[in-house]
Amino acid sequence: MTPELIASLTIFALAVFLGFELISRVPTLLHTPLMSGTNAIHGIVLVGAMLIAGSADSTLEQVLAFVAVVFATVNVVGGFLVTDRMLHMFKGKRPEGPPEDEVP
Amino acid sequence: MTTPLAVSLETVNLLYAVSAVLLVFGIKQLSSPRTARQGNFVAAAGMAIAVGITLFHPDVEKYGLMAVGIAVGTVIGVVSARAVKMTAIPQMVALFNGVGGGAVALIAAAEYHRLAPDLGALPVDVIAGILFGALVGSISFAGSLVAFGKLQELLPGRPLTFPGQIVVNGLLLVLAIACGVGAGVTENGIWIVLLIVLALVLGAAAVLPIGGADMPVVISLLNAFTGLAAASSGFVLGNNALIIGGTLVGASGTLLTILMGRAMNRSLANVLFGAFGAAPAAGPAAAPGASGDGAMVRQTTAEDTAVMLAYASQVMVVPGYGLAVAQAQHVTRELADLLEARGVRVRYAIHPVAGRMPGHMNVLLAEANVPYPALLDMDDANPELNRTDVALVVGANDVTNPAARSNPESPLYGMPILDVDHAKNVVVLKRSMNPGFAGIDNELYTNPKTAMLFGDAKDSLERLVAAVKAV
């Protein structure tokens, strides 16, 4: 094992504990926003997609990397915006968007 | 293009560390109601730093492709996040989660393709990271799309099962892992393609038999999966931001999944393999007034209900997904205001999983400016229901089913419910006698205390508003 791998595994192990510890006392009310917020955070994979897109040589890799960048960006941008809209509601204020359509 | 923007790897990694700290703070703040919104901003800022500094990463040499990709993704993300109705947010979360998983799988495939020529020289952990990312990312992608399809009602919400399903899924997993081994020892790209295809089939097959009512738990689990898959690409790319961000989501998502399951009194294994689907598939759209087992239900009119409500001393509104679908939160508020003007105490009983996600009802009612203290959670609402004159059930079903308390045969048995049948009178606003999302008949409807007011929740409430004004 390389020293880099050991360092990575250490970080991984600590992050596991931290992840558990951080949300151990979350009220039910916040389950959905928290799921949505953490959903946006795994969009960090955009960083990986960018690294690949920034160095891909073959056409196949470029296509894969391009789609990965699009997907990951949707994950990040959409995830944070939807979470914000959800949490905005808790303030009791109106959403800024146009009034929502009726569902038949 | 060359690398005019590159800074040293140390600088990049330092800023990744700053970003990781912000992500941790963000999650911490997200888990408390007072700071949740700020927490989302903090996490987004952390993300912006990580993405921004990656532009300056020494390995990044070309910008055209990623610039277009980020632009396209941003437009899609902004438009879909803004256009989505509050009621459709659960499936939107599923969709965002799915594309995240898809991104991990694509990264894995691209890395495999790039590294395959000298596969033998690669350390095991890189190969393992690639294969794990391809497997779990693909499962998450396909599973999330099926969850989206179910919640969007493109697919039947009812569990879809066939005999031997668990065995078939197990075989799919074994085959996928075998392909992974094949991809690890040979240099043939066909193996990783097969691995991804099998994982996609497995992801879909694993979620299809799960009933719509359990979908929040499944989405939360897939969210944790995507987090772990993202962490694995961190190992492949030697990137700490990915390892930390992905692992935090993997761990907190796993705990959140367990907490959600606990709120529904269901174990994860029960959600995944219990196939709520043991319940017989009912025919489509039974006629209003005709219950499955032939027991009589009592139908009422808006006028009768209005009188009952107007002379009650306490009314408990029990909102469910039907209220959300009909966008009836505002008219609910209007009815409550009218009743309160007459001296009736109106409160709301919120089951932890009312609607399709925990907290869904709170969000909708907050949108209609319902005062926060009027919202009672299950533990506070149940004692109050004993003192309630009229329980007004608006489009809620499974969370009120007394079978969860009394019938060990019922798939709902053991789930904590709102004891609506303890109120003096129950009025159920419902479209028809169709069973709820879990596909199970509700014996509340044949209880002698219960009267049914059939119709779209919003129409019925508007008729009630008019009738209360006329009382």
XYZ file of C-alpha atoms in Angstrom:
575
model
C 0.000 0.000 0.000
C 1.226 3.435 -0.892
C 1.323 6.207 1.708
C -1.239 8.063 -0.409
C -3.670 5.162 -0.185
C -3.226 4.924 3.574
C -3.877 8.654 3.917
C -6.967 8.310 1.745
C -8.274 5.405 3.796
C -7.735 7.408 6.988
C -9.714 10.307 5.581
C -12.410 7.888 4.460
C -12.722 6.295 7.892
C -12.908 9.642 9.674
C -15.477 10.940 7.184
C -17.676 7.908 7.853
C -17.765 8.691 11.572
C -18.270 12.374 10.924
C -21.158 11.693 8.555
C -22.932 9.588 11.170
C -22.227 12.027 13.967
C -23.389 15.117 12.077
C -26.998 14.123 11.639
C -27.619 11.876 14.615
C -30.234 14.239 16.078
C -32.168 15.464 13.076
C -35.928 16.052 13.509
C -38.305 14.198 11.146
C -39.371 17.540 9.742
C -35.959 17.947 8.150
C -35.536 14.453 6.723
C -36.537 15.447 3.213
C -34.543 18.700 3.015
C -31.529 16.934 4.500
C -31.801 14.126 1.975
C -32.044 16.691 -0.780
C -29.119 18.702 0.593
C -26.806 15.716 0.926
C -28.003 14.666 -2.518
C -26.601 17.920 -3.858
C -23.337 17.381 -1.967
C -22.532 14.111 -3.728
C -22.625 16.239 -6.847
C -19.018 16.896 -5.796
C -18.426 14.151 -8.341
C -18.496 17.103 -10.760
C -14.909 17.688 -9.664
C -14.029 14.208 -10.907
C -15.934 14.698 -14.137
C -14.078 17.980 -14.736
C -10.701 16.349 -14.138
C -11.542 13.704 -16.728
C -13.012 16.196 -19.200
C -9.960 18.419 -18.810
C -7.540 15.698 -19.783
C -9.488 13.280 -22.001
C -7.805 12.503 -25.320
C -9.865 9.925 -27.174
C -13.281 10.754 -28.568
C -14.947 8.078 -26.459
C -13.486 9.482 -23.242
C -14.504 12.975 -24.253
C -18.083 11.900 -24.881
C -18.249 10.019 -21.573
C -16.671 12.926 -19.715
C -18.994 15.450 -21.327
C -22.117 13.539 -20.314
C -20.631 13.047 -16.833
C -20.059 16.812 -16.487
C -23.640 17.537 -17.581
C -25.070 14.931 -15.196
C -22.986 16.049 -12.243
C -23.780 19.724 -12.849
C -27.505 18.957 -12.912
C -27.005 17.106 -9.630
C -25.219 20.039 -7.970
C -27.219 22.958 -9.326
C -30.624 21.303 -9.225
C -29.933 19.745 -5.827
C -28.998 22.956 -4.042
C -31.787 24.977 -5.689
C -34.503 22.450 -4.854
C -33.261 22.211 -1.272
C -33.347 25.975 -0.986
C -36.899 26.103 -2.339
C -37.944 23.507 0.195
C -36.330 25.322 3.110
C -37.710 28.645 1.883
C -41.182 27.245 2.572
C -40.374 26.782 6.245
C -39.973 30.508 6.561
C -43.656 30.850 5.734
C -42.895 33.192 2.886
C -44.160 32.835 -0.636
C -41.912 31.267 -3.272
C -40.505 33.782 -5.686
C -41.400 31.779 -8.759
C -44.661 32.110 -10.677
C -47.740 30.745 -8.924
C -47.971 27.022 -9.199
C -50.336 25.482 -11.702
C -53.415 23.646 -10.679
C -53.231 19.912 -10.912
C -56.419 18.531 -12.416
C -5.229 24.682 -25.266
C -2.378 24.563 -22.788
C -2.671 25.201 -19.082
C -2.545 28.934 -18.581
C -4.573 28.688 -15.398
C -2.742 25.960 -13.517
C -1.688 26.559 -9.944
C 0.252 24.131 -7.785
C -1.358 20.921 -6.637
C -0.732 21.999 -3.020
C -2.876 25.103 -3.490
C -5.617 23.051 -5.083
C -5.591 20.529 -2.249
C -5.586 23.285 0.367
C -8.742 24.748 -1.139
C -10.287 21.274 -1.312
C -9.733 21.119 2.457
C -11.478 24.481 2.897
C -14.322 23.171 0.762
C -14.574 20.002 2.874
C -14.860 22.084 6.059
C -17.705 24.076 4.521
C -19.494 20.903 3.432
C -19.272 19.537 6.975
C -20.604 22.800 8.438
C -23.339 22.822 5.832
C -24.577 19.333 6.726
C -24.407 20.199 10.415
C -26.555 23.277 9.922
C -28.933 21.450 7.604
C -29.880 19.154 10.452
C -31.363 21.906 12.622
C -34.542 23.777 11.599
C -33.223 27.192 12.588
C -30.051 27.025 10.526
C -31.089 24.670 7.727
C -31.379 27.234 4.981
C -28.062 28.816 5.846
C -26.531 25.346 5.920
C -27.601 24.796 2.342
C -25.852 28.031 1.344
C -22.705 27.070 3.221
C -22.588 23.663 1.541
C -23.191 25.283 -1.844
C -20.322 27.697 -1.166
C -18.077 24.745 -0.322
C -19.098 23.117 -3.571
C -18.420 26.299 -5.530
C -14.896 26.479 -4.085
C -14.177 22.843 -4.945
C -15.477 23.223 -8.495
C -13.815 26.597 -8.975
C -10.337 25.501 -7.904
C -10.601 22.397 -10.077
C -10.422 24.728 -13.082
C -6.866 25.510 -11.936
C -5.905 21.872 -11.279
C -2.590 20.997 -12.984
C -4.181 17.975 -14.694
C -6.791 20.111 -16.406
C -5.581 21.084 -19.848
C -8.722 21.601 -21.885
C -11.680 23.779 -21.029
C -14.013 23.735 -24.038
C -15.755 20.465 -23.264
C -16.280 21.105 -19.579
C -17.440 24.673 -20.118
C -20.167 23.526 -22.485
C -21.051 20.630 -20.178
C -21.341 22.856 -17.121
C -23.406 25.396 -19.056
C -25.806 22.738 -20.317
C -26.053 21.103 -16.888
C -26.644 24.443 -15.161
C -29.485 25.350 -17.505
C -31.121 21.936 -17.023
C -30.621 22.092 -13.254
C -31.945 25.633 -12.824
C -34.930 25.148 -15.092
C -35.994 21.842 -13.568
C -35.452 22.974 -9.975
C -37.498 26.128 -10.582
C -40.258 24.593 -12.674
C -40.934 21.637 -10.403
C -44.084 21.839 -8.310
C -43.635 21.440 -4.561
C -45.680 18.252 -4.754
C -43.249 16.747 -7.265
C -40.118 17.453 -5.264
C -39.622 13.855 -4.067
C -39.259 12.567 -7.611
C -37.053 15.505 -8.533
C -34.684 14.543 -5.713
C -34.699 10.997 -7.108
C -33.824 12.313 -10.545
C -30.964 14.512 -9.309
C -29.648 11.572 -7.343
C -29.855 9.341 -10.403
C -27.820 11.643 -12.634
C -25.190 11.896 -9.880
C -24.920 8.098 -9.887
C -24.796 8.119 -13.663
C -21.931 10.614 -13.575
C -19.936 8.302 -11.300
C -20.492 5.339 -13.635
C -19.438 7.405 -16.665
C -16.297 8.599 -14.888
C -15.475 4.993 -14.055
C -15.964 3.937 -17.682
C -13.817 6.798 -18.982
C -11.030 6.075 -16.497
C -11.115 2.387 -17.377
C -10.802 3.237 -21.051
C -7.894 5.606 -20.401
C -6.010 3.229 -18.117
C -6.836 -0.080 -19.808
C -3.708 -0.205 -22.039
C -1.467 -0.728 -19.015
C -3.960 -2.349 -16.723
C -1.461 -4.803 -15.300
C 0.627 -1.963 -13.940
C -2.246 -0.423 -11.991
C -2.599 -0.789 -8.238
C -5.538 -2.886 -7.117
C -7.216 -0.022 -5.299
C -7.547 2.030 -8.493
C -9.136 -0.864 -10.368
C -11.365 -1.690 -7.413
C -12.437 1.957 -7.197
C -13.312 2.043 -10.879
C -15.317 -1.161 -10.720
C -17.118 -0.164 -7.509
C -18.010 3.203 -9.032
C -19.291 1.585 -12.224
C -21.369 -0.953 -10.298
C -22.877 1.225 -7.587
C -23.209 4.325 -9.763
C -25.175 2.339 -12.357
C -27.411 0.715 -9.726
C -28.128 4.145 -8.273
C -28.831 5.630 -11.709
C -31.298 2.948 -12.797
C -32.869 2.582 -9.350
C -33.418 6.334 -9.069
C -34.990 6.506 -12.515
C -37.429 3.747 -11.552
C -38.197 5.569 -8.293
C -38.789 8.724 -10.317
C -41.060 6.809 -12.696
C -43.091 5.423 -9.814
C -43.521 8.749 -8.033
C -44.290 10.530 -11.315
C -46.804 7.752 -11.986
C -45.155 6.861 -15.277
C -44.787 3.410 -13.759
C -47.335 1.762 -11.466
C -46.693 2.752 -7.842
C -47.864 -0.684 -6.823
C -45.076 -3.210 -6.248
C -44.240 -5.177 -9.384
C -43.191 -8.651 -8.404
C -42.543 -12.006 -9.997
C -41.613 -15.299 -8.368
C -37.982 -15.804 -7.501
C -37.235 -12.117 -7.788
C -34.719 -12.074 -4.956
C -32.866 -15.021 -6.502
C -32.786 -13.298 -9.880
C -31.480 -10.083 -8.331
C -28.852 -12.047 -6.433
C -27.766 -13.719 -9.664
C -27.580 -10.356 -11.411
C -25.307 -9.061 -8.650
C -23.080 -12.146 -8.817
C -22.855 -11.872 -12.614
C -22.062 -8.159 -12.394
C -19.266 -8.828 -9.913
C -17.981 -11.624 -12.167
C -17.844 -9.136 -15.051
C -15.973 -6.819 -12.711
C -13.392 -9.511 -12.124
C -13.237 -10.034 -15.886
C -12.679 -6.319 -16.382
C -9.974 -6.365 -13.729
C -7.900 -9.212 -15.160
C -8.354 -8.668 -18.907
C -7.993 -5.491 -20.865
C -11.173 -6.008 -22.777
C -13.655 -3.136 -22.449
C -16.552 -5.484 -23.120
C -16.461 -6.578 -19.473
C -17.021 -3.161 -18.033
C -19.796 -2.522 -20.548
C -21.434 -5.794 -19.446
C -20.881 -4.837 -15.803
C -22.660 -1.532 -16.309
C -25.541 -3.100 -18.239
C -26.067 -5.764 -15.562
C -25.877 -3.155 -12.807
C -28.483 -1.025 -14.587
C -30.830 -4.011 -14.864
C -30.180 -4.873 -11.220
C -30.889 -1.305 -10.067
C -34.214 -1.270 -11.892
C -35.136 -4.803 -10.813
C -34.374 -4.046 -7.181
C -36.614 -0.969 -7.009
C -39.550 -2.209 -9.126
C -40.915 -4.562 -6.442
C -40.896 -1.830 -3.797
C -44.200 -0.096 -3.168
C -44.529 3.627 -3.734
C -45.109 4.281 -0.038
C -41.580 3.108 0.706
C -39.994 5.176 -2.041
C -38.583 7.890 0.273
C -36.553 5.285 2.119
C -35.327 3.847 -1.164
C -34.332 7.243 -2.531
C -32.469 7.966 0.676
C -30.629 4.652 0.380
C -29.738 5.296 -3.262
C -28.557 8.744 -2.180
C -26.137 7.061 0.227
C -25.084 4.687 -2.574
C -24.270 7.549 -4.899
C -22.252 9.162 -2.111
C -20.159 6.035 -1.657
C -19.745 5.680 -5.413
C -18.536 9.285 -5.590
C -16.049 8.513 -2.811
C -14.767 5.562 -4.815
C -14.023 7.837 -7.764
C -12.088 9.938 -5.252
C -9.858 6.933 -4.634
C -9.441 6.407 -8.383
C -8.549 10.020 -9.088
C -6.597 10.531 -5.863
C -8.884 13.401 -4.947
C -9.632 14.183 -1.299
C -12.578 16.483 -2.022
C -14.376 13.584 -3.675
C -13.478 11.151 -0.908
C -14.682 13.474 1.847
C -17.794 14.774 0.097
C -18.853 11.341 -1.108
C -18.185 9.588 2.182
C -20.048 12.220 4.229
C -23.105 11.641 2.067
C -22.635 7.883 2.152
C -22.505 7.818 5.947
C -25.113 10.463 6.738
C -27.360 9.063 3.992
C -27.163 5.591 5.507
C -28.092 6.921 8.943
C -30.882 9.035 7.455
C -32.241 5.945 5.689
C -32.307 4.087 8.986
C -33.993 7.021 10.760
C -36.645 7.226 8.048
C -37.287 3.516 8.249
C -37.604 3.865 12.012
C -40.185 6.645 11.606
C -42.247 4.151 9.629
C -41.381 1.310 11.984
C -39.925 -0.671 9.118
C -36.481 -2.184 8.913
C -34.408 -1.610 5.822
C -34.489 -5.315 4.961
C -38.254 -5.207 5.241
C -38.442 -2.253 2.852
C -36.102 -3.817 0.325
C -37.267 -7.411 0.358
C -40.564 -7.358 2.266
C -42.475 -6.689 -0.964
C -45.375 -4.801 0.496
C -46.463 -6.455 -2.719
C -47.749 -9.474 -0.850
C -50.991 -7.514 -0.852
C -53.213 -8.686 -3.680
C -53.365 -6.352 -6.647
C -56.769 -4.695 -6.578
C -58.614 -3.963 -9.785
C -58.402 -0.458 -11.227
C -60.803 2.172 -9.937
C -63.408 0.439 -7.822
C -66.652 2.397 -7.945
C -67.160 4.993 -5.194
C -69.182 3.575 -2.354
C -68.198 -0.006 -2.999
C -65.518 -1.249 -0.671
C -63.459 -4.288 -1.476
C -64.977 -6.682 1.016
C -68.533 -5.508 0.528
C -68.804 -3.708 3.893
C -70.924 -0.578 3.773
C -69.406 2.874 3.705
C -71.428 5.915 4.622
C -71.432 8.751 2.144
C -72.043 12.320 3.261
C -72.579 15.745 1.710
C -70.619 18.957 2.047
C -73.596 20.590 3.785
C -73.852 17.936 6.494
C -70.123 17.995 7.033
C -70.107 21.786 7.226
C -72.673 21.761 10.047
C -70.661 19.138 11.891
C -67.473 21.191 11.521
C -69.050 24.515 12.407
C -70.412 23.248 15.718
C -67.358 21.259 16.735
C -65.055 22.535 19.446
C -61.960 20.911 18.020
C -61.281 19.841 14.444
C -58.183 17.941 13.433
C -57.165 18.109 9.802
C -55.235 15.029 8.698
C -53.531 15.915 5.426
C -52.077 13.358 3.058
C -50.817 13.046 -0.453
C -54.306 13.679 -1.879
C -54.113 17.212 -0.474
C -50.748 17.700 -2.110
C -51.862 16.378 -5.492
C -54.938 18.582 -5.512
C -52.848 21.611 -4.392
C -55.481 22.043 -1.719
C -53.276 23.550 0.992
C -54.558 27.109 0.456
C -58.234 26.220 0.517
C -57.565 24.080 3.587
C -56.218 27.178 5.271
C -59.285 29.130 4.147
C -61.605 26.549 5.673
C -59.589 26.558 8.888
C -59.787 30.368 9.079
C -63.567 30.288 8.660
C -63.923 27.672 11.382
C -61.613 29.523 13.754
C -63.647 32.671 13.227
C -66.552 30.655 14.630
C -64.520 29.636 17.660
C -63.561 26.148 16.475
C -60.050 25.079 17.338
C -58.395 23.773 14.170
C -55.164 21.838 14.218
C -53.279 19.619 11.859
C -52.041 16.100 12.567
C -48.922 15.390 10.547
C -47.805 11.810 10.218
C -44.027 11.529 9.791
C -44.448 10.072 6.312
C -47.636 11.832 5.242
C -47.398 12.740 1.598
C -44.559 10.946 -0.026
C -41.637 12.132 2.012
C -41.050 13.025 5.630
C -41.682 16.723 6.081
C -43.581 16.992 2.790
C -46.820 18.125 4.461
C -45.040 20.657 6.671
C -43.571 22.234 3.562
C -46.926 22.448 1.774
C -48.831 23.809 4.765
C -46.083 26.312 5.483
C -46.509 27.477 1.904
C -50.168 28.205 2.726
C -49.063 30.174 5.826
C -50.546 27.721 8.276
C -49.155 28.778 11.666
C -46.400 26.446 12.782
C -47.847 25.753 16.297
C -51.023 24.373 14.704
C -49.019 21.521 13.166
C -48.891 18.569 15.549
C -46.575 15.668 14.984
C -47.873 12.165 15.528
C -46.932 11.862 19.195
C -48.718 15.111 20.056
C -51.641 14.555 17.715
C -52.739 11.137 18.948
C -53.736 12.214 22.499
C -55.493 15.236 20.984
C -57.466 13.006 18.633
C -59.196 11.509 21.682
C -60.512 15.012 22.413
C -61.344 15.853 18.827
C -64.906 16.210 17.585
C -64.212 15.892 13.880
C -61.148 14.435 12.230
C -61.085 15.731 8.661
C -58.935 13.362 6.635
C -57.882 15.075 3.422
C -56.391 12.602 0.994
C -54.522 10.595 3.600
C -54.951 6.857 3.617
C -52.354 4.354 4.786
C -51.193 6.529 7.703
C -54.730 6.342 9.159
C -55.352 2.628 8.628
C -56.282 1.005 11.967
C -55.116 -2.328 10.546
C -51.604 -1.149 11.369
C -52.572 -1.444 15.057
C -54.908 -4.393 15.050
C -54.332 -6.749 12.146
C -51.063 -8.717 12.283
C -51.821 -9.978 8.764
C -51.720 -6.510 7.266
C -48.522 -5.429 5.514
C -48.903 -2.145 7.415
C -48.960 -3.915 10.778
C -46.683 -2.222 13.290
C -46.394 1.082 11.460
C -47.275 3.895 13.880
C -50.433 5.584 12.630
C -52.593 8.557 13.488
C -55.438 7.238 15.633
C -58.052 9.025 13.582
C -60.703 6.516 14.631
C -60.408 7.799 18.222
C -62.063 11.084 17.235
C -65.816 11.368 17.783
C -66.477 11.709 14.069
C -64.360 11.098 11.032
C -64.909 12.668 7.637
C -62.744 11.339 4.856
C -62.241 13.427 1.735
C -61.265 11.044 -0.982
C -61.514 10.673 -4.722
C -62.888 7.141 -4.724
C -62.625 3.914 -2.801
C -59.334 3.069 -4.496
C -56.805 1.775 -2.024
C -53.890 3.993 -1.023
C -50.401 4.102 -2.393
C -49.470 0.924 -0.576
C -52.364 -0.842 -2.272
C -54.165 -1.884 0.907
C -57.840 -1.506 1.875
C -58.489 0.813 4.795
C -60.987 -0.432 7.365
C -61.345 3.112 8.697
C -63.770 3.718 5.837
C -66.216 1.074 6.984
C -66.092 2.265 10.605
C -69.583 3.464 11.655
C -68.077 6.773 12.853
C -66.740 7.503 9.407
C -68.465 9.394 6.632
C -66.985 9.683 3.161
C -67.071 12.834 1.078
C -66.075 11.757 -2.411
C -64.422 14.013 -4.947
C -61.186 15.854 -5.670
C -59.832 17.184 -2.381
C -59.773 20.770 -3.575
C -63.321 20.688 -4.972
C -64.625 19.095 -1.803
C -62.888 21.662 0.379
C -64.233 24.514 -1.743
C -67.730 23.104 -1.337
C -67.101 22.866 2.403
C -65.945 26.489 2.523
C -69.118 27.596 0.755
C -71.260 25.413 2.996
C -69.633 26.662 6.215
C -70.236 30.257 5.100
C -73.895 29.364 4.650
C -74.292 27.736 8.077
